[in-house]
Coordinates of C-alpha atoms and ligand atoms in Angstrom, one line a residue:
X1 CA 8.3 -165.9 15.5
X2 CA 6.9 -163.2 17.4
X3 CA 9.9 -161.4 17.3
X4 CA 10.2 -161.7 13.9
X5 CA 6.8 -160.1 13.4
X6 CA 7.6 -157.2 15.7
X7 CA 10.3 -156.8 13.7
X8 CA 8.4 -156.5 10.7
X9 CA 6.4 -154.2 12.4
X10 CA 9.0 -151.7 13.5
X11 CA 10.3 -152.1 10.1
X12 CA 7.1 -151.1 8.0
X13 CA 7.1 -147.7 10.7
X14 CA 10.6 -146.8 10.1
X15 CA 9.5 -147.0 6.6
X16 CA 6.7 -145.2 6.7
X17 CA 8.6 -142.5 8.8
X18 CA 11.3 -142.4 6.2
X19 CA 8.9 -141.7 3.3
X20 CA 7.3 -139.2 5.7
X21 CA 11.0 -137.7 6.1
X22 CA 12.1 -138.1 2.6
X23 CA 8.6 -136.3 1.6
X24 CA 9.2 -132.9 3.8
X25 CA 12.7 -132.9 2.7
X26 CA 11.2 -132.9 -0.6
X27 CA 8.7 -130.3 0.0
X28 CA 12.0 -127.9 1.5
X29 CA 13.8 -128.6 -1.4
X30 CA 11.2 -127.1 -4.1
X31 CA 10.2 -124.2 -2.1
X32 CA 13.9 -123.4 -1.5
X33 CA 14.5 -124.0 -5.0
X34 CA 12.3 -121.6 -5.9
X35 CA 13.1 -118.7 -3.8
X36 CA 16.6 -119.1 -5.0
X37 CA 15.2 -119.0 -8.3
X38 CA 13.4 -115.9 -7.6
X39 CA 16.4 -114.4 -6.1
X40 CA 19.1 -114.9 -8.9
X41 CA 16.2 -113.6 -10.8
X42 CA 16.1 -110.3 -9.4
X43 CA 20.1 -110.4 -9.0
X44 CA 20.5 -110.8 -12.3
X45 CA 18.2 -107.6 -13.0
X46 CA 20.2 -105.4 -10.6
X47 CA 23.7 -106.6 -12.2
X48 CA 21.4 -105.5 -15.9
X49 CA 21.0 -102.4 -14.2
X50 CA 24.3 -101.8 -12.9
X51 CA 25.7 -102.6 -16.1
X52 CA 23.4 -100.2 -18.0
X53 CA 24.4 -97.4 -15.4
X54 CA 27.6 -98.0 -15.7
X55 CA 27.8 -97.8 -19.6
X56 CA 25.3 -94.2 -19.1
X57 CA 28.1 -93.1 -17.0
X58 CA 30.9 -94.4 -19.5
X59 CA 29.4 -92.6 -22.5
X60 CA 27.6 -89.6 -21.1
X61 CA 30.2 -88.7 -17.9
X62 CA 32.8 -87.0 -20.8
X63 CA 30.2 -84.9 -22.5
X64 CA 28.8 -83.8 -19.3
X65 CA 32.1 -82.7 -17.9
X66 CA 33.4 -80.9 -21.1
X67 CA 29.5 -78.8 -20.6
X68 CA 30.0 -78.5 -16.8
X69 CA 33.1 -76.8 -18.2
X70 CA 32.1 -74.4 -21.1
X71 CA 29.4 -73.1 -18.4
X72 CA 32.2 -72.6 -15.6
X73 CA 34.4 -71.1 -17.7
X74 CA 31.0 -68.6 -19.6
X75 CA 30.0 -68.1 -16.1
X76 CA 33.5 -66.8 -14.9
X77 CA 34.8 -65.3 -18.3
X78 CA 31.3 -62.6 -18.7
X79 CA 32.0 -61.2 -15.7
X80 CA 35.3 -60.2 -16.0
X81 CA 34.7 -59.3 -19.7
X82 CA 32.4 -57.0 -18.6
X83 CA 34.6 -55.6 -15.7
X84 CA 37.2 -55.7 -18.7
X85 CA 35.1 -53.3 -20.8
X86 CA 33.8 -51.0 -18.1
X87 CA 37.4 -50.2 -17.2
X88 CA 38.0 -49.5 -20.5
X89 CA 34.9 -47.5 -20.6
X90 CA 36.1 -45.2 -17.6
X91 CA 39.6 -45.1 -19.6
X92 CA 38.6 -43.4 -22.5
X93 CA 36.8 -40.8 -20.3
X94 CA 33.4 -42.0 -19.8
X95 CA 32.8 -41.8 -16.1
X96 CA 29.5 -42.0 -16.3
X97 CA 29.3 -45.5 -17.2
X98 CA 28.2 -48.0 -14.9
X99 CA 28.5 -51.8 -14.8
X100 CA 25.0 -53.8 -14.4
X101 CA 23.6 -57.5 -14.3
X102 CA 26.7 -58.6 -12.4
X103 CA 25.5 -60.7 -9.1
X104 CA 27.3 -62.3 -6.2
X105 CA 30.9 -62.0 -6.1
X106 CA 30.6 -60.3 -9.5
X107 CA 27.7 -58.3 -8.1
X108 CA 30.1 -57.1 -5.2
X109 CA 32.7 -56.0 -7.8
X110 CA 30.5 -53.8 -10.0
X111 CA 29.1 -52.1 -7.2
X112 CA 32.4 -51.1 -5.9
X113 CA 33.5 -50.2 -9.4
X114 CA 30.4 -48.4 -9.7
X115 CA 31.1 -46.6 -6.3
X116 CA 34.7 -45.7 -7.8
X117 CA 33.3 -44.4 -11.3
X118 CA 30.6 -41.9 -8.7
X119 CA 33.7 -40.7 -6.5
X120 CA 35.8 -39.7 -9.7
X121 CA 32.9 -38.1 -11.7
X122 CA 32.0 -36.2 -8.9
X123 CA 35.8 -35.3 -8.2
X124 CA 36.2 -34.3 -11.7
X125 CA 33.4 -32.2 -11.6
X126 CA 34.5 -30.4 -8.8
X127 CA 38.1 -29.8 -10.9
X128 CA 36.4 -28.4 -13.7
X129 CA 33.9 -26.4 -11.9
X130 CA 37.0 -25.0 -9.5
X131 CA 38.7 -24.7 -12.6
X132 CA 36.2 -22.7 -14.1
X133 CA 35.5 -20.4 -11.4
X134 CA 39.3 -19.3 -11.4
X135 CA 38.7 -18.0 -14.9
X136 CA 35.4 -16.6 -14.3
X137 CA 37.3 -14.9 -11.8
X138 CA 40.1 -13.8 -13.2
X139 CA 37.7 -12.5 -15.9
X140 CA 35.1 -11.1 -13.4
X141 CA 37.9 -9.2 -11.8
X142 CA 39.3 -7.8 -15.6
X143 CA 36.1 -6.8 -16.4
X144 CA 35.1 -4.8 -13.5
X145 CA 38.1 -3.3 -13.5
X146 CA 37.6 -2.4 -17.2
X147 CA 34.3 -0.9 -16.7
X148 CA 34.0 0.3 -13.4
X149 CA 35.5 3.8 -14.1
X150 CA 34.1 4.6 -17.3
X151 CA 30.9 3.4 -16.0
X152 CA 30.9 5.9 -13.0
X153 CA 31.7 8.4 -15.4
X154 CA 28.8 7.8 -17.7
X155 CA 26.5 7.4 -14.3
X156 CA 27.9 10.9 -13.0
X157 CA 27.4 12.8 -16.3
X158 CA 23.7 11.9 -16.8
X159 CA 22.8 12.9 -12.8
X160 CA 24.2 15.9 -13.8
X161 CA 22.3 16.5 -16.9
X162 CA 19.6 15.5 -15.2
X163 CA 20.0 18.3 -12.8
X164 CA 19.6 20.6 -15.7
X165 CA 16.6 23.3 -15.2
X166 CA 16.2 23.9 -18.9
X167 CA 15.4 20.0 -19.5
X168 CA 11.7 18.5 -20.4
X169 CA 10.5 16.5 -17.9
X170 CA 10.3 13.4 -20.5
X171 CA 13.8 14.0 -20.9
X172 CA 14.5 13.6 -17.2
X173 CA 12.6 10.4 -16.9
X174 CA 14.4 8.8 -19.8
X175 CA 18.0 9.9 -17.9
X176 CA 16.6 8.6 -14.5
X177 CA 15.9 5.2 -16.3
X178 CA 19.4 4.9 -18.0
X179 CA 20.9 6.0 -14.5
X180 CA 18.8 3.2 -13.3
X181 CA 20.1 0.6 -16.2
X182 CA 24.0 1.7 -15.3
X183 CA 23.0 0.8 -11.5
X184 CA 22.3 -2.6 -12.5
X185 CA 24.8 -2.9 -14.7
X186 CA 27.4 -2.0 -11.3
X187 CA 25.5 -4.7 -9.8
X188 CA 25.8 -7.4 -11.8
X189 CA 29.3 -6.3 -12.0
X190 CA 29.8 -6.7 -8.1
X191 CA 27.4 -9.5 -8.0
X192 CA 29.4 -11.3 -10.7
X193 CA 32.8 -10.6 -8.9
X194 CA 31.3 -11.4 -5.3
X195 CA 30.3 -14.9 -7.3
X196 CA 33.4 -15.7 -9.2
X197 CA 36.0 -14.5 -5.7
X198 CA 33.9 -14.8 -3.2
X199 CA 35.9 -13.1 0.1
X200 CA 36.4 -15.7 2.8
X201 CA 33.9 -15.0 5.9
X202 CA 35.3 -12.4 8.6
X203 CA 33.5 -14.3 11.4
X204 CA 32.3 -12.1 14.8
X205 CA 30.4 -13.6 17.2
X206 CA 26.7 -12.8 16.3
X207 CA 23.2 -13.3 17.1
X208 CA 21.4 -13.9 13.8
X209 CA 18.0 -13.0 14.9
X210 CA 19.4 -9.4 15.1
X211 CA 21.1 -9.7 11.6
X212 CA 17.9 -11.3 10.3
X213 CA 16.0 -8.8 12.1
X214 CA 18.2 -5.2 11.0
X215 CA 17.7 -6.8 7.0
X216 CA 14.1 -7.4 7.4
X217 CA 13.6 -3.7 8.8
X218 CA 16.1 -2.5 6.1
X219 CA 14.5 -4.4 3.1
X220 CA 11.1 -5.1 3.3
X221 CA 9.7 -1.7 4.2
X222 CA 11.1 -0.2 0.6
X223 CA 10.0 -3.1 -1.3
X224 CA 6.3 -3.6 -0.1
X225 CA 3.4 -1.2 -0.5
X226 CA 0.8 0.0 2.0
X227 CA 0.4 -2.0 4.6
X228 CA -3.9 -1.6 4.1
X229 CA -3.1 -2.3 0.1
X230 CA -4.1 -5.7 -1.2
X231 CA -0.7 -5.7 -2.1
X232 CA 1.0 -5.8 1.3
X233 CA 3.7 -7.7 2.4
X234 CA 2.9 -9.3 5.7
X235 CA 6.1 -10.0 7.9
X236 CA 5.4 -12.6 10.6
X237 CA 8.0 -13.1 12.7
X238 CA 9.2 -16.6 15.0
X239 CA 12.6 -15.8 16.6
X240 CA 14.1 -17.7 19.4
X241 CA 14.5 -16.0 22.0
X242 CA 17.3 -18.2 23.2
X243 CA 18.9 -18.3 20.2
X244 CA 23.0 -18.7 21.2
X245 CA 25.5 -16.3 19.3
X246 CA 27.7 -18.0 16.5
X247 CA 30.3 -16.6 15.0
X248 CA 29.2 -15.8 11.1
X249 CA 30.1 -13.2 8.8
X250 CA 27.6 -10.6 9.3
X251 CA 27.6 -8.7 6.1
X252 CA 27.6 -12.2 4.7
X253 CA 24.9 -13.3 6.3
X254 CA 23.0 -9.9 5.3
X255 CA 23.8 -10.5 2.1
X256 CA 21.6 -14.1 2.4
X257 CA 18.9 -13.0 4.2
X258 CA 18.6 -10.0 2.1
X259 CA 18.7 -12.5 -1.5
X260 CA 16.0 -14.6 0.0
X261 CA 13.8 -11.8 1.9
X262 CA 14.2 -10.1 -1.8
X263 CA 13.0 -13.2 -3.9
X264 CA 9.8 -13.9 -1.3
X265 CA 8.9 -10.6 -2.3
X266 CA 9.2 -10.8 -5.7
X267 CA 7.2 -14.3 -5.9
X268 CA 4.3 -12.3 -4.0
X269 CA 3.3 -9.4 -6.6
X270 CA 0.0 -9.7 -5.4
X271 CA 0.8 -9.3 -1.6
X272 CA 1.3 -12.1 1.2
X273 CA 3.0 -13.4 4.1
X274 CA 6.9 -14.0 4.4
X275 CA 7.2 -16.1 7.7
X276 CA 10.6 -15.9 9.7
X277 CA 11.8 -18.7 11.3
X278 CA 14.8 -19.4 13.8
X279 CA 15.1 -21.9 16.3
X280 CA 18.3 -23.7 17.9
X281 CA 19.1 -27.7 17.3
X282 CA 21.3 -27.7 20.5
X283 CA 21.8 -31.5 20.3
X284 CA 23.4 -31.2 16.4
X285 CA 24.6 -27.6 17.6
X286 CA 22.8 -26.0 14.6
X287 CA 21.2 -22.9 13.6
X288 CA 17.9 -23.1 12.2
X289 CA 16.9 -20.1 9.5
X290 CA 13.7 -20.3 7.6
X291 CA 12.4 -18.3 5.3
X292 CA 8.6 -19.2 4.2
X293 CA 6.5 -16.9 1.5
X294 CA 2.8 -17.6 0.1
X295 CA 4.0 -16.4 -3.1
X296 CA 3.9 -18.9 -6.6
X297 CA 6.1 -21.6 -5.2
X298 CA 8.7 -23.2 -7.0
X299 CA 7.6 -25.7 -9.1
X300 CA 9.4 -29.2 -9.6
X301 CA 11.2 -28.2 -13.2
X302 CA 13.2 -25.9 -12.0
X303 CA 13.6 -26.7 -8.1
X304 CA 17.3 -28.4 -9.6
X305 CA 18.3 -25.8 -10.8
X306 CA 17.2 -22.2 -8.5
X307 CA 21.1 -22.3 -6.5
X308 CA 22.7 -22.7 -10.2
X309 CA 24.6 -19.5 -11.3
X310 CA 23.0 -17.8 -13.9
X311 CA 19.6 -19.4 -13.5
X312 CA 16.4 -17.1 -13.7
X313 CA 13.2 -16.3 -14.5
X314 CA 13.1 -12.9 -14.0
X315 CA 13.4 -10.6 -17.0
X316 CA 15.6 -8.3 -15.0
X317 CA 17.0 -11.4 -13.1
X318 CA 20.6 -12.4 -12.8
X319 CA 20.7 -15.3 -11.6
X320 CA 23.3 -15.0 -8.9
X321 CA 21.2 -14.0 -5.8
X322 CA 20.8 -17.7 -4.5
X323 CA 24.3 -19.2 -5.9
X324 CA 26.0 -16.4 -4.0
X325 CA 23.7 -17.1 -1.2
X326 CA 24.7 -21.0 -1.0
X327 CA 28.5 -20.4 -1.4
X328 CA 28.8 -17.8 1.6
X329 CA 26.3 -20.3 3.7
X330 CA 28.6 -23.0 2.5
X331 CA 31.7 -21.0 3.3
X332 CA 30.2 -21.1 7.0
X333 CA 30.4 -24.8 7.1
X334 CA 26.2 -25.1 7.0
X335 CA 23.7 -26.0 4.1
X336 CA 20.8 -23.9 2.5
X337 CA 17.8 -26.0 0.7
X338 CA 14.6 -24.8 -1.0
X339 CA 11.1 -26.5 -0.5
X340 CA 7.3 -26.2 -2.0
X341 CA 5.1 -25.6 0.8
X342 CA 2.1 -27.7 0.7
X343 CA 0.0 -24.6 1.1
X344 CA 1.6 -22.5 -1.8
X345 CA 4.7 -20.5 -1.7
X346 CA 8.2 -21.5 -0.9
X347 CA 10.3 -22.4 2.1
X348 CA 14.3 -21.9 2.7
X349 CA 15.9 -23.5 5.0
X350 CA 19.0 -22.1 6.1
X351 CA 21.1 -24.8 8.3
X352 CA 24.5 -23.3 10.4
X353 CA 26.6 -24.8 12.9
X354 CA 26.9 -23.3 15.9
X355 CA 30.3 -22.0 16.9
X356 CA 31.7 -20.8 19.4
X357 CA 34.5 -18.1 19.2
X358 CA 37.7 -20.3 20.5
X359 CA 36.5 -22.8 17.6
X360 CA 36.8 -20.7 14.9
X361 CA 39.2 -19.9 12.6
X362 CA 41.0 -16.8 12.6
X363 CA 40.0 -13.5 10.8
X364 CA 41.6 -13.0 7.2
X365 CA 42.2 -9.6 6.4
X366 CA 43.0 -10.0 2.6
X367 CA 39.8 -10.6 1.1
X368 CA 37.7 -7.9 2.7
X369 CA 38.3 -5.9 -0.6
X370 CA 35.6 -7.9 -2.7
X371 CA 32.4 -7.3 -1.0
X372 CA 28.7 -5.8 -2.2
X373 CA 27.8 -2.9 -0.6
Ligands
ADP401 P1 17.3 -13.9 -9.5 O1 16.5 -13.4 -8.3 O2 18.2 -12.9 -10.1 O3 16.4 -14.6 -10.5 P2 18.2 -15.9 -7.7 O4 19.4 -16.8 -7.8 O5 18.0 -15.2 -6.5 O6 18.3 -15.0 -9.0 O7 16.9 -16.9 -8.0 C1 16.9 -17.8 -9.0 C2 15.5 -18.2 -9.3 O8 14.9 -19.0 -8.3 C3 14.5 -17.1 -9.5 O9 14.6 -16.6 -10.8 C4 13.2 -17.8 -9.3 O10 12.8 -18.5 -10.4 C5 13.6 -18.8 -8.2 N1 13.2 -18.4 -6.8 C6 14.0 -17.9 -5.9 N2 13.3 -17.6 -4.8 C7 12.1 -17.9 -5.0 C8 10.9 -17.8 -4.2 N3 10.8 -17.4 -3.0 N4 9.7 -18.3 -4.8 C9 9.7 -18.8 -6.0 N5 10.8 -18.9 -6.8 C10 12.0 -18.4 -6.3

């Protein structure tokens, strides 16, 4: 009896602990079933997702590969049209044209086109100018020739009629001003001739501040007035003292400093100061020449243009002074420039190396026929 009541007992608790069992399990079973729920759920998105990507990339890859291509292909076939159409440019003759708007790779090309187009302008500028001055020469040299004697002639006949007694003085002056006209004429000849076959430089070892000096002595005395006029022509002088000898050409060199003490003095109708200026760069082995004047300057119109041939603006100019000037300082191996001083007037700057007699080349006796007096 009493075990069957305990066993009744034990029963009813398994029971009770089965329900409680069978309830959690229960409980597990919804909550599990409804993250899986929530899970396919958001599966299922992705895979929509996917699948929508995947069609995108179906329909729109083609269409963006064939314009992925057209730009390659504009972006690579510009460019070389345009490199195509420059070099046809500089065919035809047109060396001044340059290619623009190119970058990187591209960029690098057109700028050594460009580079190229410079170097063969410039070269064929130098042809034709060379080119030119062997006829200017040749004609230079005919003409001269031509006129030279006749010229003389003409010269000699009116200093002798001017020596006449039985001539009115009016008379006189008119023959002293047409013997002045024929001078000038002969000098433009000779200037014109020293331009167009310019002798090569006889170089002697030289001290330029003694050159510089003797043409200053020999030049500006005729050419200024009084030295208590208004007028006057002030000569301030700055020579180095240590100034090495180089060897130069000193007629040519006269020649130079004569052009440039000539053209101060002409800028300064009113009087001034022409500074002279030498000094030694013994680190670039260069002589320094400078030339300053307080006369009108040179303004920036024509500061291009002063060392062309034939450039003036003088009404009894020719032109030539400063061209000859830069081709003998060129023929030295130095440079000459021109500058606006910030005060009024104008600077030349007159750059030479600084050789020494075992460096230079030797004399050449075959052009010392060409040669202004
Ligand atoms: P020209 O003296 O026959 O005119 P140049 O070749 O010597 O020829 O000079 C050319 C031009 O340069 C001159 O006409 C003048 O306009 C200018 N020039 C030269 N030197 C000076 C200077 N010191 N000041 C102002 N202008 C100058």
């Amino acid at each position: 009896m009493s075990n069957a009541t305990r066993m009744e007992e034990e029963a009813n608790k398994v029971l009770a602990e089965g329900s409680k069992l069978v309830n959690l399990l229960h409980d597990m079973t919804s909550l599990t079933h409804d993250r899986l729920e929530k899970r396919t759920q958001a599966t299922l998105v992705k895979i929509s997702n996917m699948k929508t990507l995947i069609f995108i990339l179906i329909v729109l890859g083609p269409i963006v590969a064939i314009g992925m291509a057209i730009v390659c292909t504009q972006g690579l076939a510009r460019p070389l049209s345009v490199l195509l159409q420059a070099t046809r440019k500089l065919k035809s003759g047109d060396l001044s044209f340059r290619v623009q708007g190119l970058t990187d790779e591209f960029g690098e090309m057109a700028a050594a086109f460009n580079e190229m187009a410079a170097a063969l302008h410039e070269q064929m500028h130098n042809m034709q100018r060379a080119e030119q001055m062997t006829m200017v020469g040749e004609m230079a040299a005919g003409l001269v020739h031509e006129i030279k004697n006749p010229l003389a002639g003409i010269k000699g006949a009116m200093q002798v009629f001017q020596e006449e007694a039985d001539i009115s003085e009016e008379e006189r002056a008119i023959l002293s001003q047409a013997i002045d006209e024929v001078q000038r004429v002969e000098s433009l000849m000779k200037s014109l001739l020293n331009f167009a076959k310019p002798p090569k430089p006889q170089l002697l070892p030289v001290n330029i501040n003694d050159v510089l000096e003797a043409t200053i002595n020999a030049s500006i005395p005729y050419s200024s007035s009084a030295p208590d006029s208004p007028k006057a022509i002030r000569i301030v002088k700055h020579f180095d003292p240590h100034l090495p000898m180089t060897m130069v050409d000193p007629l040519e060199m006269q020649q130079v400093f004569l052009n440039l003490l000539m053209n101060a003095v002409q800028a300064m109708p009113s009087g001034g100061t022409v500074t002279a200026t030498t000094f030694e760069n013994a680190a670039a082995k260069e002589i320094h020449i400078e030339i300053a004047d307080t006369g009108m300057g040179i303004n920036d119109e024509i500061s291009e243009k002063i060392f062309q041939p034939f450039f003036t603006t003088k009404n009894k100019g020719t032109g030539l002074g400063l061209a000859i000037s830069k081709q003998f300082i060129e023929m030295h191996g130095g440079t000459i420039s021109a500058e606006k001083n910030p005060a009024g007037g104008a600077t030349f700057r007159i750059i030479l190396p600084c050789t020494q007699a075992e460096e230079a080349p030797l004399p050449d006796q075959d052009h010392r026929d060409v040669r202004i007096a």
